[in-house]
CSV table of C-alpha atoms and ligand atoms in Angstrom, one decimal:
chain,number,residue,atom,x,y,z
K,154,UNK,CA,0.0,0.0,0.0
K,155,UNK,CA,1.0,3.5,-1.0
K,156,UNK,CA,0.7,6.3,1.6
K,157,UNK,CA,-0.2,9.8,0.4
K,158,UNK,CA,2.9,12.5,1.4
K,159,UNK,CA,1.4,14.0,4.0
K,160,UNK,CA,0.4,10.6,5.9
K,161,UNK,CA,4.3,8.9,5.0
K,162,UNK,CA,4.7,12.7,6.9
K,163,UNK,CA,2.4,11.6,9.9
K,164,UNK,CA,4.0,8.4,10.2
K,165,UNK,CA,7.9,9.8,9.8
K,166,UNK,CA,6.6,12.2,13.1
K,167,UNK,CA,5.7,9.6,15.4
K,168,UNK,CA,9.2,8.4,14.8
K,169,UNK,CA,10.5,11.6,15.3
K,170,UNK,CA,12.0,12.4,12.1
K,171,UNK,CA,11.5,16.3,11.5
K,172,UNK,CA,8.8,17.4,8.4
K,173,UNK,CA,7.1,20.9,8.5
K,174,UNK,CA,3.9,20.8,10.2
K,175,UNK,CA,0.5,21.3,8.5
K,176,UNK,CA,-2.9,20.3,7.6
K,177,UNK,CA,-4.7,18.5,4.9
K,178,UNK,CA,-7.6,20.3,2.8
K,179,UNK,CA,-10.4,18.9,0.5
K,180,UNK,CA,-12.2,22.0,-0.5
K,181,UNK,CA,-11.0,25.8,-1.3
K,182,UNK,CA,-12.3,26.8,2.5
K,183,UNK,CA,-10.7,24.5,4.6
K,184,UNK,CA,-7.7,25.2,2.6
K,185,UNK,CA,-7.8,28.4,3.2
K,186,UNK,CA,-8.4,28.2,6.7
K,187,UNK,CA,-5.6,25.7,6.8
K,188,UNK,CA,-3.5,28.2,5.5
K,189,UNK,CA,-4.6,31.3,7.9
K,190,UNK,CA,-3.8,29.0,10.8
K,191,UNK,CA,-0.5,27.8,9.9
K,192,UNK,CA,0.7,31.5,8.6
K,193,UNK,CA,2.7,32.5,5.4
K,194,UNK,CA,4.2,31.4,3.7
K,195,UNK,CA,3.1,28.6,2.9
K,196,UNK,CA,3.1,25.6,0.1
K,197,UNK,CA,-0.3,24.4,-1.0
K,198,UNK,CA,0.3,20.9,-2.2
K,199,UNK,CA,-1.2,18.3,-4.5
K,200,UNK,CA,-2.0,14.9,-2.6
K,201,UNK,CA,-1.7,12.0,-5.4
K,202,UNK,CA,-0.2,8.9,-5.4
K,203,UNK,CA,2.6,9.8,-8.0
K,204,UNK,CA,5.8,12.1,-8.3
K,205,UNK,CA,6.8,14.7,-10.3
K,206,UNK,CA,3.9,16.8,-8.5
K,207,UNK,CA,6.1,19.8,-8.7
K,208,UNK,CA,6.8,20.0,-12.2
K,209,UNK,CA,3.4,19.2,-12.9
K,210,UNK,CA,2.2,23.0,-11.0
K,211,UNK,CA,0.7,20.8,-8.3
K,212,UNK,CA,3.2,22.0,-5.4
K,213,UNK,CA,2.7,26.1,-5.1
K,214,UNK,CA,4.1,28.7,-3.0
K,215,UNK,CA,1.7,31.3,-1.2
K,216,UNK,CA,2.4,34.4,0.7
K,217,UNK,CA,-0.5,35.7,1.2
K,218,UNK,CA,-4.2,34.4,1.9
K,219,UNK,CA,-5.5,35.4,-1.5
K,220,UNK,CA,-2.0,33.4,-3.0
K,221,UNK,CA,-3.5,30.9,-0.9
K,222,UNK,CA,-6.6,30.5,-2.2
K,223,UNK,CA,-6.2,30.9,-6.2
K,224,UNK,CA,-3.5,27.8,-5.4
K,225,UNK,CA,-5.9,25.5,-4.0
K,226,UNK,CA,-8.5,26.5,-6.9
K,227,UNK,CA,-5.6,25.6,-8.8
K,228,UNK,CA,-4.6,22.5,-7.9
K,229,UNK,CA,-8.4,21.1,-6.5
K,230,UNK,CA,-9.2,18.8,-9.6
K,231,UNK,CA,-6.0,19.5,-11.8
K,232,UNK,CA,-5.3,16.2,-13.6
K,233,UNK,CA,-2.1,14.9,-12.3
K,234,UNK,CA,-0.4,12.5,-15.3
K,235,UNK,CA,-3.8,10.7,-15.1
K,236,UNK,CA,-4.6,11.3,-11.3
K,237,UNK,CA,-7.7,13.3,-10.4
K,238,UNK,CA,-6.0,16.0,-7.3
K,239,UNK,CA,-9.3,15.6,-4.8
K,240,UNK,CA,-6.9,16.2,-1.9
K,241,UNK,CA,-4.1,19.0,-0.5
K,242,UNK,CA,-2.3,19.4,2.1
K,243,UNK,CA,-0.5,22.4,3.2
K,244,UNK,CA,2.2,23.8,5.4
K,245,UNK,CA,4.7,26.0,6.7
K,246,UNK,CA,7.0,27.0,3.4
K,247,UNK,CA,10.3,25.7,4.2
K,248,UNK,CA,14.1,27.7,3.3
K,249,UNK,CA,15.9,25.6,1.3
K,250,UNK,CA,20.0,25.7,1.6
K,251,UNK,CA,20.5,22.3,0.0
K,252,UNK,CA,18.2,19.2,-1.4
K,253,UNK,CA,19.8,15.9,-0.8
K,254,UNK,CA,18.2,12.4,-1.2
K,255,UNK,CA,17.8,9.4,1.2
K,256,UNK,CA,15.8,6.0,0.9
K,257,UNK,CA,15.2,2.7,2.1
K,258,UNK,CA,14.3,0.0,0.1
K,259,UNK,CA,13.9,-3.7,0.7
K,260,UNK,CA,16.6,-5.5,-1.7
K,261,UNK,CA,15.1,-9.0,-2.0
K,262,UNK,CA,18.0,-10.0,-3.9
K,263,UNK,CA,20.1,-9.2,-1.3
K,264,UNK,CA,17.9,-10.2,1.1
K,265,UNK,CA,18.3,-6.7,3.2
K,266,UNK,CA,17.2,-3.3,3.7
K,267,UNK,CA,19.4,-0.4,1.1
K,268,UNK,CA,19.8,2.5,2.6
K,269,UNK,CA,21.1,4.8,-0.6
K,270,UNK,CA,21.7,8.7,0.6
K,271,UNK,CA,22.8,11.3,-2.3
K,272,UNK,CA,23.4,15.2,-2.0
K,273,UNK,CA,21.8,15.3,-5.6
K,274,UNK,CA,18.0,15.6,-4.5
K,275,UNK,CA,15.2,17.2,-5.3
K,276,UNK,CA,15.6,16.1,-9.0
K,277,UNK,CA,14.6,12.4,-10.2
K,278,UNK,CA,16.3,10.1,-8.8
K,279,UNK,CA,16.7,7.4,-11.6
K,280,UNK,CA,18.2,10.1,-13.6
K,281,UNK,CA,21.4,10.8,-11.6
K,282,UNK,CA,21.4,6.7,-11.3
K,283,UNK,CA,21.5,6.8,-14.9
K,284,UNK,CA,24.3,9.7,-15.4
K,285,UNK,CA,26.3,9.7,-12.1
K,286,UNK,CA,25.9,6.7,-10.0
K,287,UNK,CA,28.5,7.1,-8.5
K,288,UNK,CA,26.4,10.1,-6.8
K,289,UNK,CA,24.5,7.1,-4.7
K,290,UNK,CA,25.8,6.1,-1.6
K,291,UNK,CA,24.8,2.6,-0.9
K,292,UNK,CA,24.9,0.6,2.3
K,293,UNK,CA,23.1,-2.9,3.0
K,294,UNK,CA,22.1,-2.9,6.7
K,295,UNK,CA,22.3,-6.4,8.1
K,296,UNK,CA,18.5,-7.3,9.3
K,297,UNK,CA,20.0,-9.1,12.1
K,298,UNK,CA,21.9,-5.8,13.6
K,299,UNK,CA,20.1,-3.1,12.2
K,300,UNK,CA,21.4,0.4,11.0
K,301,UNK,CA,24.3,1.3,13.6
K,302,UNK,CA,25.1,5.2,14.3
K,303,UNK,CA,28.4,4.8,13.0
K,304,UNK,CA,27.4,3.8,9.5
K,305,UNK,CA,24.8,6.1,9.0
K,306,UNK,CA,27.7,8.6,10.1
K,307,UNK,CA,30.2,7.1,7.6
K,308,UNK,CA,27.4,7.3,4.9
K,309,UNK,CA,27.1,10.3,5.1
K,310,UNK,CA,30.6,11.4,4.5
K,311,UNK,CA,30.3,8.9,2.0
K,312,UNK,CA,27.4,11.1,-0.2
K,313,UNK,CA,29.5,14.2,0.7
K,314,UNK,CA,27.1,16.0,3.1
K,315,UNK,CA,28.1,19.1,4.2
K,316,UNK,CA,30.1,18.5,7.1
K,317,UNK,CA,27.6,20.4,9.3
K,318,UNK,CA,24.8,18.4,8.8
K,319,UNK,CA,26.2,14.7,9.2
K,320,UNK,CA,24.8,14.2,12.3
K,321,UNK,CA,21.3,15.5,11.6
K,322,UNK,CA,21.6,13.8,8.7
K,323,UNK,CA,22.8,10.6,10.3
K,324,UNK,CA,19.8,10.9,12.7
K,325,UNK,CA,17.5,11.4,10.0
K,326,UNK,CA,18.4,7.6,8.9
K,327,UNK,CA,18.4,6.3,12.1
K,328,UNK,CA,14.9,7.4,12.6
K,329,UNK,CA,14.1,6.4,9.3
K,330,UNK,CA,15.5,3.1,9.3
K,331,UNK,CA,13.2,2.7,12.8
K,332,UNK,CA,10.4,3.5,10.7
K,333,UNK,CA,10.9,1.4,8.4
K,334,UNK,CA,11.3,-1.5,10.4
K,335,UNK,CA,8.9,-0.9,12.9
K,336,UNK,CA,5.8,-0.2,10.3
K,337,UNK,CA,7.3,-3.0,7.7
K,338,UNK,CA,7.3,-1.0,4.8
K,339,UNK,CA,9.0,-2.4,1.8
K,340,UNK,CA,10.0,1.7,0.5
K,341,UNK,CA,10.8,4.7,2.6
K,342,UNK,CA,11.8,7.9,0.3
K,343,UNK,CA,12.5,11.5,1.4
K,344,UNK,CA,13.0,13.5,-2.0
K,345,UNK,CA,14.4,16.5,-0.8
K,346,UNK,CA,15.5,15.8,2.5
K,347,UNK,CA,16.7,19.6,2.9
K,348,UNK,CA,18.8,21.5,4.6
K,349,UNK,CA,18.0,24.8,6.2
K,350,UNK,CA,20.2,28.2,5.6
K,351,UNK,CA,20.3,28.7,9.4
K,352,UNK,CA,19.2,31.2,11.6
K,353,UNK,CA,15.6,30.5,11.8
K,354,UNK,CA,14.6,30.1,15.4
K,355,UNK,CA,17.5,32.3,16.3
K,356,UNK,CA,19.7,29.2,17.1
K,357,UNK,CA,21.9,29.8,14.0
K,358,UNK,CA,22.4,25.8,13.0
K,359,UNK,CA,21.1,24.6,9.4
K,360,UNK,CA,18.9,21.9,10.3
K,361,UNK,CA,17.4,18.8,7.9
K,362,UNK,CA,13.8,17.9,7.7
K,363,UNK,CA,12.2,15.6,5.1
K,364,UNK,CA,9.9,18.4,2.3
K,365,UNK,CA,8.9,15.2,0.6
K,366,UNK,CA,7.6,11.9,1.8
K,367,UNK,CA,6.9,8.2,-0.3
K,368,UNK,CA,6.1,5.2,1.7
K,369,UNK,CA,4.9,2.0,0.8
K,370,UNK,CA,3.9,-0.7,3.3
K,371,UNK,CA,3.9,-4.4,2.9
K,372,UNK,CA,0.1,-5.3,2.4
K,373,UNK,CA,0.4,-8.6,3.9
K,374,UNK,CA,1.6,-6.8,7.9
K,375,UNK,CA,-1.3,-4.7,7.5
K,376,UNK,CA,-3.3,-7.0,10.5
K,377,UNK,CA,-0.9,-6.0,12.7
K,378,UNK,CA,-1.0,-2.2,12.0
K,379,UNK,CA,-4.3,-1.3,12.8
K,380,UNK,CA,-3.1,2.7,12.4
K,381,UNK,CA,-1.9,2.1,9.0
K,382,UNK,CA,-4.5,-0.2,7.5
K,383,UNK,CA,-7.5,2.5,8.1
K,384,UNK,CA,-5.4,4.3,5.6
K,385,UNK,CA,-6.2,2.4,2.4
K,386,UNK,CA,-7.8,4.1,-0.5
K,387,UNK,CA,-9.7,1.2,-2.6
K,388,UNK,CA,-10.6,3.7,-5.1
K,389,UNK,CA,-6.6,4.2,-5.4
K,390,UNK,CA,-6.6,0.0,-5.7
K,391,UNK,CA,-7.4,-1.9,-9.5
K,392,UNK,CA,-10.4,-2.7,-9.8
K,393,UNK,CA,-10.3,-6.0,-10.4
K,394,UNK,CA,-7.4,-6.5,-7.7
K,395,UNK,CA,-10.0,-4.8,-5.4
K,396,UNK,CA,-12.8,-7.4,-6.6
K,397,UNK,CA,-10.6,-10.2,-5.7
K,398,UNK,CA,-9.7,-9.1,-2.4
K,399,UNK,CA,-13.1,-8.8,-1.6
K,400,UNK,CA,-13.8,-12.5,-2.9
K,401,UNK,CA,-10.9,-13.9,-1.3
K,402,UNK,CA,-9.4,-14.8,-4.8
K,403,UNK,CA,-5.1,-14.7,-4.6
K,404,UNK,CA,-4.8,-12.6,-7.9
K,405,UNK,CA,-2.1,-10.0,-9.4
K,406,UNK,CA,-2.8,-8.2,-12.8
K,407,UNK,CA,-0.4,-8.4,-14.9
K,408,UNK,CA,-1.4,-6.3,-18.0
K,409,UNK,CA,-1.1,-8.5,-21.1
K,410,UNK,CA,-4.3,-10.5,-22.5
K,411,UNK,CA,-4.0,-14.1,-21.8
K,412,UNK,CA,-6.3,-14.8,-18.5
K,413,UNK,CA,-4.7,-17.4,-16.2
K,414,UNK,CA,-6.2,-19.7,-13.7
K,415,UNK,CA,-4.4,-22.3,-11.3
K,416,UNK,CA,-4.7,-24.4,-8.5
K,417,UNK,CA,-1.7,-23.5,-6.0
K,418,UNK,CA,0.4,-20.2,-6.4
K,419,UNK,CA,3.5,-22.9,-7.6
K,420,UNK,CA,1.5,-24.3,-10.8
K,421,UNK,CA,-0.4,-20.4,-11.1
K,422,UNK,CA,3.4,-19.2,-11.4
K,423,UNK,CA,4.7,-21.8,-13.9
K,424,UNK,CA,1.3,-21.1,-16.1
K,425,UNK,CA,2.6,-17.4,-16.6
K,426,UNK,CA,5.4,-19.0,-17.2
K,427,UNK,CA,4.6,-21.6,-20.1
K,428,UNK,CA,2.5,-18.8,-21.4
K,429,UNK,CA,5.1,-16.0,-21.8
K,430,UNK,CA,7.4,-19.2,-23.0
K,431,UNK,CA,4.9,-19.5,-26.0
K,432,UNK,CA,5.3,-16.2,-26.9
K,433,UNK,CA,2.2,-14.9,-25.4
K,434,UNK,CA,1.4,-12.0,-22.8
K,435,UNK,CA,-0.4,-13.6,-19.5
K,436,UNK,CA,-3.1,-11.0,-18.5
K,437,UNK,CA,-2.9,-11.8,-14.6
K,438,UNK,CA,-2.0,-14.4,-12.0
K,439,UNK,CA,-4.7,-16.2,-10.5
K,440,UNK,CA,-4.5,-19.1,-7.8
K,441,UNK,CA,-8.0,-20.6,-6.4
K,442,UNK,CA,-5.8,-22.8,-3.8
K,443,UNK,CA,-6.6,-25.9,-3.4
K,444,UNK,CA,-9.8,-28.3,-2.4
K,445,UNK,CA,-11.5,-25.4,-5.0
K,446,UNK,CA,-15.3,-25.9,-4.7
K,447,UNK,CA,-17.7,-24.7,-7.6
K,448,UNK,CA,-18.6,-21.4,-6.5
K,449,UNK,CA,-15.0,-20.5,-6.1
K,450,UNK,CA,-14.5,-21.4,-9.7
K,451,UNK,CA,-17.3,-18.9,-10.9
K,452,UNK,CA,-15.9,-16.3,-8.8
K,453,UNK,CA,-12.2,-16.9,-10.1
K,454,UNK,CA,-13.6,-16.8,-13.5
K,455,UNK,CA,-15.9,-13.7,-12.9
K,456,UNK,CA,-12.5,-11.8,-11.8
K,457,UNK,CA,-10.5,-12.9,-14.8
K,458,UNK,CA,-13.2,-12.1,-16.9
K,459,UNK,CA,-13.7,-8.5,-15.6
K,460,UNK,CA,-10.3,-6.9,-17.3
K,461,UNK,CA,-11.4,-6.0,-20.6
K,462,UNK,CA,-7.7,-6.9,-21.9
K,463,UNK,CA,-8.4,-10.9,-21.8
K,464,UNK,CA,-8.7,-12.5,-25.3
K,465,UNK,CA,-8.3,-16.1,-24.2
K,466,UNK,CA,-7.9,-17.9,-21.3
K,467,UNK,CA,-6.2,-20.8,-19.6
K,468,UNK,CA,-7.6,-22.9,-17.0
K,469,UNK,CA,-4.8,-25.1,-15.6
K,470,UNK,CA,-5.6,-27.3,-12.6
K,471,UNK,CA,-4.2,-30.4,-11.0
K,472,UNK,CA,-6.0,-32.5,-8.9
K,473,UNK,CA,-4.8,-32.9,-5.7
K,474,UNK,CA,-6.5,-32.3,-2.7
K,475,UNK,CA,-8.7,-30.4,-5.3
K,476,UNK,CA,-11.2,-32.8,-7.2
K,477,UNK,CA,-10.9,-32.5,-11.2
K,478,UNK,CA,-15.0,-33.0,-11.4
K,479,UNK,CA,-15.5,-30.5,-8.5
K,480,UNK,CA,-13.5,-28.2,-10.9
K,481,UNK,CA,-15.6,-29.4,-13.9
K,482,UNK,CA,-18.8,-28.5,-12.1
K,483,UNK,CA,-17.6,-25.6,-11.6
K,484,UNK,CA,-16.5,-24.5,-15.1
K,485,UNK,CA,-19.7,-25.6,-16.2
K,486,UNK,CA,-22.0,-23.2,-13.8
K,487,UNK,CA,-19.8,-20.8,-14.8
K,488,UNK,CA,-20.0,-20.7,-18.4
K,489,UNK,CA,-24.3,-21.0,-17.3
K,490,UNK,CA,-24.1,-17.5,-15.1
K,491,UNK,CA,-21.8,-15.7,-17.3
K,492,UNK,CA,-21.4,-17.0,-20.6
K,493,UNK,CA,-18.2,-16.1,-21.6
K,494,UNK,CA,-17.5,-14.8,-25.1
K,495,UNK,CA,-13.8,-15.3,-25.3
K,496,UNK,CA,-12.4,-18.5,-25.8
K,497,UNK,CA,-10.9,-21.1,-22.9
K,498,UNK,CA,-8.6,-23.6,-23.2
K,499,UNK,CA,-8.8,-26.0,-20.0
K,500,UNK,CA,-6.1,-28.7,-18.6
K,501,UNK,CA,-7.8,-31.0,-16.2
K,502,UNK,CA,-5.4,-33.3,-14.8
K,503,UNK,CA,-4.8,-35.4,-11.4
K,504,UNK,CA,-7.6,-36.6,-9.3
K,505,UNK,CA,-10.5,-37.5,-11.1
K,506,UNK,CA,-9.6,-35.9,-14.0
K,507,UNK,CA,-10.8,-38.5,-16.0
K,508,UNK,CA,-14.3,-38.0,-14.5
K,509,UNK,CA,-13.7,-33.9,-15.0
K,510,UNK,CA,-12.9,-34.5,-18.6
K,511,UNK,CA,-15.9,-36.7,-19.4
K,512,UNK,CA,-18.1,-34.1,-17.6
K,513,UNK,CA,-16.6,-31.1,-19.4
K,514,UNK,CA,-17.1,-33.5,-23.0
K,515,UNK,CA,-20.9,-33.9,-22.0
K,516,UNK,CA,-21.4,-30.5,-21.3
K,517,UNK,CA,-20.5,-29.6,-25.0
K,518,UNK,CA,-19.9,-25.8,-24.1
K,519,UNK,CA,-18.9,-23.6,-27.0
K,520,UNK,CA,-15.7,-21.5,-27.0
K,521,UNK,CA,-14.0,-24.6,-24.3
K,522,UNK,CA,-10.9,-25.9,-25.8
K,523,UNK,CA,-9.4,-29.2,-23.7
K,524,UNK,CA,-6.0,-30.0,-24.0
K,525,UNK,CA,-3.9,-32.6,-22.4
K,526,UNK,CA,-0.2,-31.0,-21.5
K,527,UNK,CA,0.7,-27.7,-20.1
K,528,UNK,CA,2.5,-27.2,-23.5
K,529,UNK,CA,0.1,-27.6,-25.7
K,530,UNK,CA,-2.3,-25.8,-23.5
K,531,UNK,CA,-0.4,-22.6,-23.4
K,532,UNK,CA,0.5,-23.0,-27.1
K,533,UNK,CA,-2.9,-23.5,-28.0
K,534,UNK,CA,-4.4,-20.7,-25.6
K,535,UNK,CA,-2.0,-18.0,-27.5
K,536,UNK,CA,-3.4,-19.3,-30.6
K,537,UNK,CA,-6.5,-18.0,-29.7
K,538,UNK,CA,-5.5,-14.9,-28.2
K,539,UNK,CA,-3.7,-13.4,-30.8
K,540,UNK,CA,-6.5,-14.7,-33.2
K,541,UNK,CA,-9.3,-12.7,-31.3
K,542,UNK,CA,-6.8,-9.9,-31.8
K,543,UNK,CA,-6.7,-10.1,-35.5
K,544,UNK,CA,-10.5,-10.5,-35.6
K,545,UNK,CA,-11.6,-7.6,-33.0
K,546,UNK,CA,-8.5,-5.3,-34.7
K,547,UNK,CA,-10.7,-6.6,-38.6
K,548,UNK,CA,-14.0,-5.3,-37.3
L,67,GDP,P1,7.3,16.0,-6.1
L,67,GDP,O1,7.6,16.9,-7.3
L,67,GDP,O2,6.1,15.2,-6.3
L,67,GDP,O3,8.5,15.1,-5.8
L,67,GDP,O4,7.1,16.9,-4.8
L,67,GDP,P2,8.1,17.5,-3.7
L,67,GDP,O5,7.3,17.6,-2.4
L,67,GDP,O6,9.3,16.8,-3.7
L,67,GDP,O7,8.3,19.0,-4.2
L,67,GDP,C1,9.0,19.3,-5.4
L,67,GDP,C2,9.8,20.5,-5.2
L,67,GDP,O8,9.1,21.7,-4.7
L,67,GDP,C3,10.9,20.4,-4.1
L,67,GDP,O9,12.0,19.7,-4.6
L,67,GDP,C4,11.2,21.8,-3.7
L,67,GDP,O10,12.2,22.3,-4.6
L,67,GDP,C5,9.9,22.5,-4.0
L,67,GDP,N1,9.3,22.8,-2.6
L,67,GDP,C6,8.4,22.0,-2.0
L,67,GDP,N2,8.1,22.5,-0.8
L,67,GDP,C7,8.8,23.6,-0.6
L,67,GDP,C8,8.9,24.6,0.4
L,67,GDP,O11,8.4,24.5,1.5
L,67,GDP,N3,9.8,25.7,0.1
L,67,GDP,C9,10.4,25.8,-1.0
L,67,GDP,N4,11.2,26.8,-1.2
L,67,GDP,N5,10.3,24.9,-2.0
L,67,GDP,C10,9.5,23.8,-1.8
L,68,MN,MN1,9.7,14.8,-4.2
């Protein structure tokens, strides 16, 4: 799950790394009311689930109350590279001295957290990857130990922060790093962490704050983050990723246009597999798990069948603990309720496939194609997906 800024901004205060304060806003009044309380300047910003806000005119400066309100006209309902802006938040405009950059990621590969820091911020990030990696500092924090002091200390040198700073900066990570753990996110981004000119507060020393905040948590810890789960958005969620959820279906979209169906995510994962193998595009992953009863079927189907994208699809299942005629009857009330108009090629195998088979032969439904390997199943099923292409692409 993706947070907006200003809740990744929320969460990085309860573990007391420093962000500006302020307030969100969903109409022109409460923004400007927002504004009068927390004083000028201030930045009136877009709330979307996607960067580049600020390039885009959805982050803008306002000195004054009428500033103020002509931003959040502005910005309320501006069309964000194909995201609807029903949401600001605002708050105190910050000096900026310096824009760095500082993450956390979750490396599966390397099975560990990255911390990367860079003094090149506030621009996009994969660019300076792409021109000056050497720009990056990089550190893999053991999971066992956790991020020390003295490597987030040595980091920083590392990136070339001002020497001022390294400490802040250093406990900036630490916190970070805390927060990242503790709330199991799988990203934690602070695009610009900035540094202050000084002399604000009458204390003199530049300080660092994150202006910018991107955190995604793992889905799957959500139970056990009561806080954080209240935060989804299913109208920010697909559709038909949403529909399964609610189903209890285990299902990722996967954008091409050959529906897939298993038993088990193992054989679900080698379908995409054999599929992309045979040169074809699978649309999604699907796994009814096993002992999969009728109505489960129909509901699996019903999902598949619900992205507009799917030409064909393939229905692989072996029997196990699931029984190949249960499957069949479900197929069969599936095809009654819905009547599907694109094409299936269906791979009954394992317990009681024989019986499955027969009861799928009797049936006699039209646009059901049975083959007996995976193979051929996935060979035949891009047949008929790139077929319904050439036809639909005809009319
Ligand atoms: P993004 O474009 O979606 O990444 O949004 P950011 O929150 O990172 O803002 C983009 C840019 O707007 C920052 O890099 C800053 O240069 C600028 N900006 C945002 N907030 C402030 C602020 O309080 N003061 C100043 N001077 N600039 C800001
Ligand atoms: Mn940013």
């Amino acid at each position: 799950m993706d947070l907006l800024e200003y809740q990744g901004k929320q969460l990085f205060a309860r573990h007391g790394v420093p962000v500006p304060s302020g307030k969100p806003a969903h109409t022109v009044e409460e923004a400007v009311a927002a504004a009068d309380e927390i004083g000028y300047p201030c930045v009136v910003k877009a709330q979307v689930q996607i960067g580049g806000r600020g390039k885009a005119g959805g982050i803008k400066l306002a000195s004054d109350r009428q500033e103020a309100e002509a931003n959040a006209k502005a910005i309320l309902g501006m069309d964000i590279r194909g995201l609807t802006v029903y949401e600001l938040w605002l708050e105190r405009a910050s000096e900026i001295a310096a824009e760095y950059y500082a993450s956390i990621v979750f490396d599966r590969g390397a099975k560990a957290p990255l911390v990367m820091l860079s003094t090149k911020g506030g621009m996009d990030i994969e660019e300076v990857a792409a021109s000056d990696p050497d720009a990056i500092a990089r550190l893999y924090v053991d999971p066992l130990l956790g991020l020390q002091e003295f490597q987030a200390r040595r980091l920083a040198f590392e990136a070339g922060v001002a020497a001022d700073v390294v400490r802040p900066v250093a406990a900036m990570l630490m916190r970070l790093y805390a927060a990242f753990v503790e709330e199991e996110a799988t990203l934690v981004e602070v695009n610009p962490l900035i540094v202050t000119p000084g002399g604000e507060g009458g204390s003199g020393a530049r300080e660092v704050r994150a202006l910018d905040a991107k955190v995604t948590l793992d889905d799957n810890s959500l139970f056990r983050h009561p806080d954080n789960a209240v935060l989804r958005d299913p109208s920010a969620e697909d559709p038909q990723e949403q529909m399964a959820k609610e189903r209890g279906v285990m299902y990722v979209k996967l954008g091409g246009d050959v529906g897939i169906l298993a038993n088990g995510a193992g054989l679900a994962m080698s379908t995409v597999d054999v599929v992309a193998e045979a040169g074809g595009r699978p649309a999604n992953f699907l796994d009814v798990g096993g002992g999969a009863k009728a109505e489960v079927i129909t509901s699996a189907v019903e999902v598949i069948l619900s992205d507009a994208n799917v030409k064909a699809v393939l229905f692989n299942i072996f029997g196990g603990i699931t029984r190949c005629d249960e499957v069949a009857k479900g197929l069969i009330e599936a095809f009654e309720q819905i009547k599907p108009t694109v094409p299936f090629v269906v791979r009954l195998d394992g317990t009681n496939g024989e019986q499955g088979r027969a009861l799928l032969a009797q049936a006699s439904l039209a646009n059901v194609h049975t083959e007996s390997t995976m193979d051929g199943a996935a060979a035949r099923v891009v047949e008929l997906a790139a077929a319904s292409t050439t036809t639909s692409a005809q009319r």
